[in-house]
CSV table of C-alpha atoms in Angstrom, one decimal:
chain,number,residue,atom,x,y,z
A,87,UNK,CA,18.7,47.5,88.7
A,88,UNK,CA,18.4,44.3,90.7
A,89,UNK,CA,22.3,44.0,90.6
A,90,UNK,CA,22.7,47.5,91.9
A,91,UNK,CA,20.3,47.5,94.8
A,92,UNK,CA,21.3,44.0,96.0
A,93,UNK,CA,24.9,45.0,95.8
A,94,UNK,CA,24.4,48.1,97.8
A,95,UNK,CA,22.3,46.1,100.4
A,96,UNK,CA,25.1,43.6,100.6
A,97,UNK,CA,27.5,46.5,101.3
A,98,UNK,CA,25.5,47.8,104.1
A,99,UNK,CA,25.1,44.4,105.4
A,100,UNK,CA,28.9,43.9,105.4
A,101,UNK,CA,29.2,47.2,107.7
A,102,UNK,CA,26.5,45.8,110.0
A,103,UNK,CA,28.2,42.6,110.5
A,104,UNK,CA,31.9,44.1,111.1
A,105,UNK,CA,30.3,46.7,113.3
A,106,UNK,CA,28.5,44.4,115.6
A,107,UNK,CA,31.2,44.2,118.2
A,108,UNK,CA,31.8,47.9,118.4
A,109,UNK,CA,27.8,48.4,118.8
A,110,UNK,CA,27.5,45.9,121.6
A,111,UNK,CA,30.4,47.9,123.5
A,112,UNK,CA,29.4,51.5,122.8
A,113,UNK,CA,25.9,53.1,123.1
A,114,UNK,CA,26.9,56.0,120.7
A,115,UNK,CA,27.4,53.7,117.8
A,116,UNK,CA,23.6,52.5,117.9
A,117,UNK,CA,22.3,55.3,115.6
A,118,UNK,CA,24.6,54.6,112.6
A,119,UNK,CA,24.1,50.8,113.3
A,120,UNK,CA,20.3,51.2,113.0
A,121,UNK,CA,20.9,53.0,109.7
A,122,UNK,CA,22.9,50.2,108.3
A,123,UNK,CA,20.4,47.4,109.3
A,124,UNK,CA,17.4,49.3,107.7
A,125,UNK,CA,19.5,50.4,104.8
A,126,UNK,CA,19.9,46.8,104.2
A,127,UNK,CA,16.2,45.9,104.4
A,128,UNK,CA,15.0,48.7,102.3
A,129,UNK,CA,17.5,48.1,99.4
A,130,UNK,CA,16.7,44.3,99.3
A,131,UNK,CA,13.1,45.2,99.1
A,132,UNK,CA,13.7,47.3,95.8
A,133,UNK,CA,15.0,43.9,94.2
A,134,UNK,CA,12.1,43.3,92.1
A,135,UNK,CA,12.6,39.5,91.8
A,136,UNK,CA,12.5,39.1,95.5
A,137,UNK,CA,9.6,41.4,95.9
A,138,UNK,CA,7.7,39.6,93.4
A,139,UNK,CA,8.5,36.2,94.8
A,140,UNK,CA,7.2,37.5,98.4
A,141,UNK,CA,4.0,38.8,97.1
A,142,UNK,CA,3.5,35.6,95.2
A,143,UNK,CA,4.2,33.6,98.3
A,144,UNK,CA,2.3,35.6,100.7
A,145,UNK,CA,-0.1,37.9,98.7
A,146,UNK,CA,-1.9,38.9,101.9
A,147,UNK,CA,1.4,40.8,102.7
A,148,UNK,CA,1.6,42.5,99.4
A,149,UNK,CA,0.8,45.9,100.8
A,150,UNK,CA,3.4,45.6,103.5
A,151,UNK,CA,6.1,44.4,101.0
A,152,UNK,CA,5.6,47.2,98.8
A,153,UNK,CA,5.3,50.1,101.6
A,154,UNK,CA,8.0,48.6,103.9
A,155,UNK,CA,11.2,50.2,101.7
A,156,UNK,CA,9.8,53.5,102.1
A,157,UNK,CA,9.3,53.1,105.9
A,158,UNK,CA,12.9,51.6,106.1
A,159,UNK,CA,14.5,54.4,104.1
A,160,UNK,CA,13.2,56.8,106.3
A,161,UNK,CA,14.0,55.3,109.4
A,162,UNK,CA,17.5,54.6,108.1
A,163,UNK,CA,18.3,58.1,106.8
A,164,UNK,CA,16.9,59.8,109.8
A,165,UNK,CA,19.3,57.7,112.0
A,166,UNK,CA,22.2,58.7,110.0
A,167,UNK,CA,21.4,62.5,110.5
A,168,UNK,CA,21.5,61.5,114.1
A,169,UNK,CA,24.9,60.0,114.0
A,170,UNK,CA,26.1,62.8,111.7
A,171,UNK,CA,25.1,65.4,114.3
A,172,UNK,CA,26.6,63.3,117.2
A,173,UNK,CA,30.0,63.0,115.4
A,174,UNK,CA,29.9,66.8,114.6
A,175,UNK,CA,29.3,67.7,118.4
A,176,UNK,CA,29.1,65.2,120.7
A,177,UNK,CA,29.3,67.2,123.7
A,178,UNK,CA,26.4,69.3,122.8
A,179,UNK,CA,24.5,66.7,120.9
A,180,UNK,CA,20.8,66.0,122.0
A,181,UNK,CA,18.7,63.4,120.1
A,182,UNK,CA,16.2,64.9,117.9
A,183,UNK,CA,12.4,64.0,118.6
A,184,UNK,CA,11.5,60.5,117.3
A,185,UNK,CA,8.2,62.1,116.3
A,186,UNK,CA,9.4,63.5,113.3
A,187,UNK,CA,10.3,60.3,111.4
A,188,UNK,CA,7.5,58.4,113.1
A,189,UNK,CA,5.0,61.1,111.5
A,190,UNK,CA,6.5,60.6,108.3
A,191,UNK,CA,6.2,57.1,108.1
A,192,UNK,CA,2.5,57.1,109.7
A,193,UNK,CA,1.7,59.7,106.7
A,194,UNK,CA,3.1,57.5,104.3
A,195,UNK,CA,1.4,54.4,105.7
A,196,UNK,CA,-2.1,56.0,106.0
A,197,UNK,CA,-1.9,57.6,102.5
A,198,UNK,CA,-0.8,54.1,101.0
A,199,UNK,CA,-3.8,52.6,102.5
A,200,UNK,CA,-5.9,54.5,100.0
A,201,UNK,CA,-3.9,53.4,97.1
A,202,UNK,CA,-5.8,51.0,94.6
A,203,UNK,CA,-3.0,48.3,94.5
A,204,UNK,CA,-1.6,46.4,91.7
A,205,UNK,CA,1.1,44.9,93.5
A,206,UNK,CA,3.0,43.0,90.9
A,207,UNK,CA,2.9,46.0,88.3
A,208,UNK,CA,6.3,47.8,87.3
A,209,UNK,CA,7.5,50.5,87.6
A,210,UNK,CA,5.6,50.5,90.8
A,211,UNK,CA,5.7,54.1,91.9
A,212,UNK,CA,5.6,55.5,88.3
A,213,UNK,CA,2.2,53.5,87.6
A,214,UNK,CA,0.6,54.1,91.0
A,215,UNK,CA,1.1,57.7,90.6
A,216,UNK,CA,-1.7,58.0,88.1
A,217,UNK,CA,-3.8,57.8,91.4
A,218,UNK,CA,-3.7,60.8,93.6
A,219,UNK,CA,-3.1,58.4,96.9
A,220,UNK,CA,-0.1,57.0,95.0
A,221,UNK,CA,1.2,60.1,94.0
A,222,UNK,CA,0.9,61.6,97.4
A,223,UNK,CA,2.4,58.8,99.6
A,224,UNK,CA,5.2,58.7,97.0
A,225,UNK,CA,5.9,62.4,97.2
A,226,UNK,CA,5.7,62.4,101.1
A,227,UNK,CA,8.2,59.7,101.1
A,228,UNK,CA,10.6,61.6,98.9
A,229,UNK,CA,9.9,64.9,100.7
A,230,UNK,CA,10.8,62.8,104.0
A,231,UNK,CA,13.8,61.4,102.5
A,232,UNK,CA,15.0,64.5,100.9
A,233,UNK,CA,14.7,66.3,104.1
A,234,UNK,CA,16.7,63.5,105.9
A,235,UNK,CA,19.5,63.4,103.4
A,236,UNK,CA,19.8,67.3,103.6
A,237,UNK,CA,20.1,66.9,107.2
A,238,UNK,CA,22.9,64.2,106.8
A,239,UNK,CA,24.6,66.7,104.2
A,240,UNK,CA,24.4,69.8,106.7
A,241,UNK,CA,25.6,67.8,109.6
A,242,UNK,CA,28.4,65.8,108.1
A,243,UNK,CA,29.9,69.2,106.7
A,244,UNK,CA,29.5,70.6,110.3
A,245,UNK,CA,31.4,67.7,111.4
A,246,UNK,CA,34.1,68.3,108.8
A,247,UNK,CA,34.3,71.9,109.6
A,248,UNK,CA,34.5,71.3,113.3
A,249,UNK,CA,37.9,69.5,112.6
A,250,UNK,CA,36.8,65.7,112.2
A,251,UNK,CA,38.4,65.9,108.6
A,252,UNK,CA,38.2,62.3,107.7
A,253,UNK,CA,37.2,61.2,104.3
A,254,UNK,CA,34.1,59.8,105.8
A,255,UNK,CA,32.3,63.0,106.5
A,256,UNK,CA,33.1,64.1,103.1
A,257,UNK,CA,31.6,61.2,101.6
A,258,UNK,CA,28.7,61.4,103.8
A,259,UNK,CA,28.0,65.1,102.9
A,260,UNK,CA,28.2,64.5,99.1
A,261,UNK,CA,26.3,61.2,99.3
A,262,UNK,CA,23.4,62.8,101.1
A,263,UNK,CA,23.4,65.8,98.7
A,264,UNK,CA,23.0,63.6,95.5
A,265,UNK,CA,20.2,61.5,97.2
A,266,UNK,CA,18.6,65.1,98.2
A,267,UNK,CA,18.8,65.9,94.5
A,268,UNK,CA,17.4,62.8,93.4
A,269,UNK,CA,14.3,63.0,95.9
A,270,UNK,CA,13.7,66.3,94.6
A,271,UNK,CA,13.8,65.1,91.1
A,272,UNK,CA,10.9,62.9,91.9
A,273,UNK,CA,8.4,65.9,92.0
A,274,UNK,CA,9.3,66.4,88.0
A,275,UNK,CA,9.1,62.8,87.3
A,276,UNK,CA,5.7,61.9,89.2
A,277,UNK,CA,3.6,64.9,89.1
A,278,UNK,CA,3.4,64.8,85.0
A,279,UNK,CA,2.4,61.1,85.3
A,280,UNK,CA,-0.5,62.2,87.5
A,281,UNK,CA,-1.6,64.9,85.1
A,282,UNK,CA,-1.5,62.2,82.4
A,283,UNK,CA,1.6,63.0,80.7
A,284,UNK,CA,4.9,61.0,80.8
A,285,UNK,CA,8.4,62.7,81.9
A,286,UNK,CA,11.4,62.1,79.8
A,287,UNK,CA,13.0,58.9,80.3
A,288,UNK,CA,16.4,60.7,80.8
A,289,UNK,CA,15.1,62.1,84.1
A,290,UNK,CA,14.4,58.7,85.2
A,291,UNK,CA,17.9,57.8,84.4
A,292,UNK,CA,19.3,61.1,85.9
A,293,UNK,CA,17.3,59.9,89.4
A,294,UNK,CA,19.2,56.5,89.3
A,295,UNK,CA,22.3,58.3,88.5
A,296,UNK,CA,22.0,60.6,91.7
A,297,UNK,CA,20.2,58.3,94.3
A,298,UNK,CA,22.4,55.0,93.8
A,299,UNK,CA,25.6,56.5,93.6
A,300,UNK,CA,24.8,58.7,96.7
A,301,UNK,CA,23.9,55.6,98.5
A,302,UNK,CA,27.1,54.2,97.4
A,303,UNK,CA,29.0,57.1,98.8
A,304,UNK,CA,27.3,56.8,102.0
A,305,UNK,CA,27.8,53.1,102.5
A,306,UNK,CA,31.6,53.5,101.5
A,307,UNK,CA,31.8,56.2,104.4
A,308,UNK,CA,30.3,53.8,106.6
A,309,UNK,CA,32.9,51.4,105.8
A,310,UNK,CA,35.8,53.9,106.0
A,311,UNK,CA,34.9,55.1,109.5
A,312,UNK,CA,35.6,51.5,111.1
A,313,UNK,CA,38.3,50.7,108.6
A,314,UNK,CA,40.2,54.0,109.7
A,315,UNK,CA,40.0,53.2,113.3
A,316,UNK,CA,41.2,50.0,113.4
A,317,UNK,CA,44.1,50.8,111.2
A,318,UNK,CA,45.1,54.0,112.7
A,319,UNK,CA,47.3,52.6,115.8
A,320,UNK,CA,49.3,50.7,113.1
A,321,UNK,CA,49.8,53.9,111.1
A,322,UNK,CA,50.8,55.9,114.1
A,323,UNK,CA,53.2,53.3,115.4
A,324,UNK,CA,54.7,53.4,111.9
A,325,UNK,CA,55.0,57.2,112.0
A,326,UNK,CA,56.2,57.4,115.5
A,327,UNK,CA,59.0,54.5,114.6
A,328,UNK,CA,60.2,56.9,111.9
A,329,UNK,CA,60.3,59.8,113.9
A,330,UNK,CA,62.1,58.2,116.7
A,331,UNK,CA,64.6,56.8,113.9
A,332,UNK,CA,65.5,60.5,113.1
A,333,UNK,CA,66.6,60.8,116.5
A,334,UNK,CA,68.2,57.6,117.5
A,335,UNK,CA,70.3,57.5,114.3
A,336,UNK,CA,72.1,60.5,115.4
A,337,UNK,CA,72.6,59.3,118.9
A,338,UNK,CA,70.0,61.8,120.2
A,339,UNK,CA,67.6,60.9,123.0
A,340,UNK,CA,64.0,60.1,121.9
A,341,UNK,CA,61.3,60.5,124.4
A,342,UNK,CA,61.4,58.4,127.6
A,343,UNK,CA,57.7,57.2,127.2
A,344,UNK,CA,56.7,57.7,130.8
A,345,UNK,CA,53.8,60.0,129.9
A,346,UNK,CA,52.7,58.2,126.9
A,347,UNK,CA,50.6,55.2,128.3
A,348,UNK,CA,46.8,54.6,128.0
A,349,UNK,CA,44.4,55.5,125.4
A,350,UNK,CA,45.7,57.5,122.2
A,351,UNK,CA,49.3,56.7,123.3
A,352,UNK,CA,50.4,56.6,119.7
A,353,UNK,CA,48.9,59.5,118.9
A,354,UNK,CA,50.5,61.4,122.0
A,355,UNK,CA,54.1,59.9,120.9
A,356,UNK,CA,53.7,61.0,117.5
A,357,UNK,CA,53.2,64.8,119.1
A,358,UNK,CA,55.8,64.2,121.7
A,359,UNK,CA,58.5,63.0,119.2
A,360,UNK,CA,57.9,66.1,116.9
A,361,UNK,CA,58.3,68.2,120.1
A,362,UNK,CA,61.6,66.7,120.6
A,363,UNK,CA,62.7,67.0,116.8
A,364,UNK,CA,61.8,70.7,117.1
A,365,UNK,CA,64.1,71.1,120.2
A,366,UNK,CA,67.0,69.7,118.7
A,367,UNK,CA,66.6,71.6,115.4
A,368,UNK,CA,66.3,74.8,117.5
A,369,UNK,CA,69.7,73.8,119.3
A,370,UNK,CA,71.0,73.5,115.7
A,371,UNK,CA,72.1,69.6,116.4
A,372,UNK,CA,69.7,68.3,113.8
A,373,UNK,CA,69.7,68.8,110.3
A,374,UNK,CA,66.9,66.8,108.4
A,375,UNK,CA,67.6,65.0,105.2
A,376,UNK,CA,65.0,65.5,102.4
A,377,UNK,CA,63.5,62.3,103.3
A,378,UNK,CA,63.3,63.1,106.9
A,379,UNK,CA,61.8,66.5,106.2
A,380,UNK,CA,59.1,64.8,104.4
A,381,UNK,CA,58.4,62.4,107.2
A,382,UNK,CA,58.4,65.2,109.7
A,383,UNK,CA,55.8,67.4,107.4
A,384,UNK,CA,53.3,64.2,107.3
A,385,UNK,CA,53.5,63.8,110.8
A,386,UNK,CA,52.8,67.5,111.3
A,387,UNK,CA,50.2,67.5,109.0
A,388,UNK,CA,48.4,64.7,111.1
A,389,UNK,CA,48.9,66.3,114.4
A,390,UNK,CA,47.5,69.6,113.0
A,391,UNK,CA,44.5,67.8,111.6
A,392,UNK,CA,43.9,65.4,114.5
A,393,UNK,CA,45.0,66.9,117.6
A,394,UNK,CA,43.2,70.2,117.9
A,395,UNK,CA,43.8,70.9,121.8
A,396,UNK,CA,47.5,70.7,121.1
A,397,UNK,CA,47.6,72.7,118.1
A,398,UNK,CA,45.2,75.2,118.3
A,399,UNK,CA,46.4,78.3,120.3
A,400,UNK,CA,43.5,80.2,120.0
A,401,UNK,CA,41.7,77.6,122.1
A,402,UNK,CA,43.6,79.0,125.4
A,403,UNK,CA,43.2,82.7,125.3
A,404,UNK,CA,43.3,85.8,123.2
A,405,UNK,CA,46.6,86.5,121.9
A,406,UNK,CA,48.5,89.8,120.9
A,407,UNK,CA,51.1,90.1,118.1
A,408,UNK,CA,54.3,92.0,119.0
B,110,UNK,CA,76.2,62.9,115.6
B,111,UNK,CA,77.0,63.5,119.2
B,112,UNK,CA,77.2,61.6,122.6
B,113,UNK,CA,77.6,64.6,124.8
B,114,UNK,CA,74.1,65.9,124.7
B,115,UNK,CA,73.0,67.6,127.8
B,116,UNK,CA,69.5,68.3,128.6
B,117,UNK,CA,68.4,71.9,129.8
B,118,UNK,CA,66.1,70.2,132.1
B,119,UNK,CA,66.5,66.9,134.4
B,120,UNK,CA,63.8,64.6,134.7
B,121,UNK,CA,64.3,61.9,137.3
B,122,UNK,CA,61.8,59.7,139.5
B,123,UNK,CA,61.8,62.3,142.3
B,124,UNK,CA,60.8,64.7,139.7
B,125,UNK,CA,58.1,62.8,138.3
B,126,UNK,CA,56.8,62.0,141.9
B,127,UNK,CA,56.7,65.7,142.8
B,128,UNK,CA,55.2,66.6,139.6
B,129,UNK,CA,52.4,63.7,140.1
B,130,UNK,CA,51.8,65.2,143.6
B,131,UNK,CA,51.2,68.6,142.2
B,132,UNK,CA,49.0,67.3,139.4
B,133,UNK,CA,46.9,65.7,142.1
B,134,UNK,CA,47.0,68.6,144.2
B,135,UNK,CA,45.3,71.1,141.8
B,136,UNK,CA,43.0,68.1,140.5
B,137,UNK,CA,44.5,68.8,137.1
B,138,UNK,CA,43.0,65.5,135.7
B,139,UNK,CA,39.7,66.9,135.7
B,140,UNK,CA,40.5,69.2,132.9
B,141,UNK,CA,39.4,68.3,129.7
B,142,UNK,CA,39.6,71.7,127.5
B,143,UNK,CA,42.2,74.2,126.8
B,144,UNK,CA,40.1,76.7,128.1
B,145,UNK,CA,39.6,75.0,131.3
B,146,UNK,CA,43.5,74.7,131.8
B,147,UNK,CA,43.9,78.4,131.0
B,148,UNK,CA,41.2,79.3,133.8
B,149,UNK,CA,42.8,76.9,136.2
B,150,UNK,CA,46.2,78.1,135.7
B,151,UNK,CA,45.0,81.7,136.2
B,152,UNK,CA,43.3,80.6,139.5
B,153,UNK,CA,46.2,78.9,140.7
B,154,UNK,CA,48.6,81.7,139.7
B,155,UNK,CA,46.2,84.4,140.9
B,156,UNK,CA,46.3,86.6,138.0
B,157,UNK,CA,45.3,86.8,134.4
B,158,UNK,CA,47.6,85.2,131.9
B,159,UNK,CA,48.1,86.8,128.6
B,160,UNK,CA,49.8,85.0,125.7
B,161,UNK,CA,51.6,87.3,123.2
B,162,UNK,CA,53.1,86.3,120.1
B,163,UNK,CA,56.6,87.7,118.7
B,164,UNK,CA,58.2,87.9,115.5
B,165,UNK,CA,61.7,89.0,116.9
B,166,UNK,CA,63.8,86.3,115.4
B,167,UNK,CA,66.6,87.2,117.9
B,168,UNK,CA,64.9,85.2,120.6
B,169,UNK,CA,66.3,82.0,118.7
B,170,UNK,CA,67.3,80.2,121.8
B,171,UNK,CA,64.1,80.5,123.9
B,172,UNK,CA,61.2,78.8,122.7
B,173,UNK,CA,58.8,80.2,125.0
B,174,UNK,CA,59.1,83.0,127.8
B,175,UNK,CA,57.2,83.6,130.9
B,176,UNK,CA,57.4,87.0,132.8
B,177,UNK,CA,55.3,88.0,135.6
B,178,UNK,CA,54.3,91.2,136.9
B,179,UNK,CA,52.5,92.2,140.1
B,180,UNK,CA,48.9,92.0,138.4
B,181,UNK,CA,49.4,89.8,135.3
B,182,UNK,CA,51.5,87.2,133.6
B,183,UNK,CA,52.6,87.1,130.3
B,184,UNK,CA,53.6,84.2,127.9
B,185,UNK,CA,55.6,85.1,124.8
B,186,UNK,CA,55.7,82.5,122.0
B,187,UNK,CA,57.3,82.6,118.7
B,188,UNK,CA,55.3,83.4,115.5
B,189,UNK,CA,57.6,81.2,113.2
B,190,UNK,CA,56.9,78.2,115.6
B,191,UNK,CA,54.7,75.3,114.4
B,192,UNK,CA,51.5,75.6,116.5
B,193,UNK,CA,52.0,72.3,118.4
B,194,UNK,CA,55.4,73.6,119.2
B,195,UNK,CA,54.0,77.0,120.6
B,196,UNK,CA,51.4,75.0,122.7
B,197,UNK,CA,54.3,73.1,124.2
B,198,UNK,CA,56.0,76.0,125.1
B,199,UNK,CA,52.8,77.4,126.6
B,200,UNK,CA,52.2,74.4,128.5
B,201,UNK,CA,55.8,74.6,130.1
B,202,UNK,CA,55.2,78.2,131.0
B,203,UNK,CA,51.9,77.3,132.6
B,204,UNK,CA,53.9,74.5,134.6
B,205,UNK,CA,56.2,77.2,135.9
B,206,UNK,CA,53.2,79.0,137.2
B,207,UNK,CA,51.5,76.1,138.8
B,208,UNK,CA,54.8,75.3,140.7
B,209,UNK,CA,55.1,79.0,141.3
B,210,UNK,CA,58.6,78.7,140.5
B,211,UNK,CA,61.2,81.5,141.0
B,212,UNK,CA,62.6,83.5,138.0
B,213,UNK,CA,65.8,82.6,136.2
B,214,UNK,CA,68.6,85.2,136.8
B,215,UNK,CA,70.3,84.3,133.5
B,216,UNK,CA,67.7,84.8,130.9
B,217,UNK,CA,67.0,88.7,131.3
B,218,UNK,CA,70.8,89.2,130.7
B,219,UNK,CA,70.0,88.0,127.1
B,220,UNK,CA,69.7,91.1,124.8
B,221,UNK,CA,66.5,89.7,123.0
B,222,UNK,CA,64.7,88.8,126.2
B,223,UNK,CA,65.6,91.9,128.0
B,224,UNK,CA,63.9,93.6,124.9
B,225,UNK,CA,60.8,91.8,125.2
B,226,UNK,CA,60.4,91.9,128.8
B,227,UNK,CA,59.7,94.9,131.1
B,228,UNK,CA,62.3,95.8,133.4
B,229,UNK,CA,62.2,94.1,137.0
B,230,UNK,CA,59.7,91.5,135.8
B,231,UNK,CA,60.4,87.7,136.8
B,232,UNK,CA,61.3,85.8,134.0
B,233,UNK,CA,61.6,82.1,133.1
B,234,UNK,CA,61.7,80.7,129.7
B,235,UNK,CA,61.8,77.3,127.8
B,236,UNK,CA,65.5,77.1,126.4
B,237,UNK,CA,66.3,73.9,124.8
B,238,UNK,CA,69.8,74.6,124.2
B,239,UNK,CA,73.0,72.4,124.3
B,240,UNK,CA,75.8,72.4,126.6
B,241,UNK,CA,76.6,76.2,126.9
B,242,UNK,CA,73.0,77.3,128.0
B,243,UNK,CA,72.8,74.2,129.9
B,244,UNK,CA,75.9,75.1,131.9
B,245,UNK,CA,74.8,78.5,132.1
B,246,UNK,CA,71.3,77.3,133.8
B,247,UNK,CA,72.6,74.6,135.7
B,248,UNK,CA,70.9,75.7,138.9
B,249,UNK,CA,67.7,75.5,137.2
B,250,UNK,CA,67.8,72.1,135.7
B,251,UNK,CA,65.3,70.5,138.1
B,252,UNK,CA,63.0,73.4,138.1
B,253,UNK,CA,63.1,73.0,134.2
B,254,UNK,CA,62.6,69.2,134.7
B,255,UNK,CA,59.4,69.8,136.7
B,256,UNK,CA,58.2,72.3,134.2
B,257,UNK,CA,59.0,70.1,131.4
B,258,UNK,CA,57.4,66.9,133.0
B,259,UNK,CA,54.4,68.7,133.9
B,260,UNK,CA,54.0,70.1,130.6
B,261,UNK,CA,54.1,66.5,128.9
B,262,UNK,CA,51.3,65.6,131.5
B,263,UNK,CA,49.3,68.5,130.7
B,264,UNK,CA,49.3,67.7,127.0
B,265,UNK,CA,48.6,63.9,127.8
B,266,UNK,CA,45.7,65.1,129.7
B,267,UNK,CA,44.4,67.3,127.0
B,268,UNK,CA,44.9,65.1,124.3
B,269,UNK,CA,41.4,65.0,122.7
B,270,UNK,CA,41.9,63.5,119.3
B,271,UNK,CA,39.2,65.0,116.7
B,272,UNK,CA,38.5,61.3,115.3
B,273,UNK,CA,37.4,60.0,118.9
B,274,UNK,CA,33.6,61.2,118.5
B,275,UNK,CA,33.8,59.8,114.9
B,276,UNK,CA,35.3,56.3,116.3
B,277,UNK,CA,32.5,56.2,119.0
B,278,UNK,CA,29.6,57.0,116.4
B,279,UNK,CA,30.6,55.3,113.3
B,280,UNK,CA,33.7,53.0,114.4
């Protein structure tokens, strides 16, 4: 398990390093950036070798070392929910009250203070759930984490439905769902421990099979978004070149480029070239080969998915069928 | 395939300058959504604009059609066109309204157009056909050029890719 959590922490750290320039540039990127930083710390503090090393070196900080991953986890997941909401509807987005995660974290810390601590015992949460305070702080954490991850799923699904159909939102939604299910499972795992019985080992394995793949999907999503942003201009330039080639190889004039400069110029060019190709097809002056039809279909799919203001007629007015 | 292509519209520096002037005059750079554009066009044109969709395949050469009545304007689009192509036609007709262009005398003589449009209505259409129609519409090429160029600026103005928010938040 140490390898899994350290590997995940490494993946989150990579995202944090790669996105540093964009977070300096863009205020909107801060919420998801905070997620990557706190997720890195939370996962690192689930590495038992590191945790035991820290406790042996700094025994006075044993409680802080043990409770920190829970606090960092809540902060990380809450900010990811904010980022997903911002991505779903940036125009109406208003940050949720910071009091909700603050109160969850305060509750975890306050109850944790009542736990009779055996900082080097493993598995830590299971063993400490024999005490009421140990059970209570753990379940408060998993309730908070479950609420945060469910929020991520709902908001990422909303972003997907609103037209931001990048694979990143699908991964976020599914990852959040898996983690929510894992958090709910903790009730079935830990309450029996407090009551003096032991939950089946398979349930512990099921938790690991839900929680960590969920976290992996989330960090993959966080890597996909910047990767997609950085590779998009090249992909669109190639798409436009193929569409332009359909016209120029037949001696037909392509777009003049006069209205294509500025932000998202490549996206506009793909749209304008498709219109041009449609014009010449309407004239009967352009018959596409199978290969070209495939290229045009690919471009159409991209335009339909990515340029709603230029493809959704219902956004303009009520239409009537004749 | 051919070297004799004749555009049904003419776009030159003078037309670009004129279109830019109109774009500025009506503060079209402040528009951010399709609904705002529709509202602005209705305000400029002074009457409601109704979008109709036809399945009449005889309207094969005209990809979008505007006809104007006393108290309302209509834009006719074809149901078999791709949505992005319909929107381009719509923007083209919006541009005619913004410019307050006069009607086209040739279009109502086409049978399919006369079937779709009430008698006496002012008519103008987006007809991206080759030499024969271009010759027929030769007097209108500048008007069509203004509409086509303004429609490209309107599309550019409304370009709001769905990935922009994700890029800002997660990119």
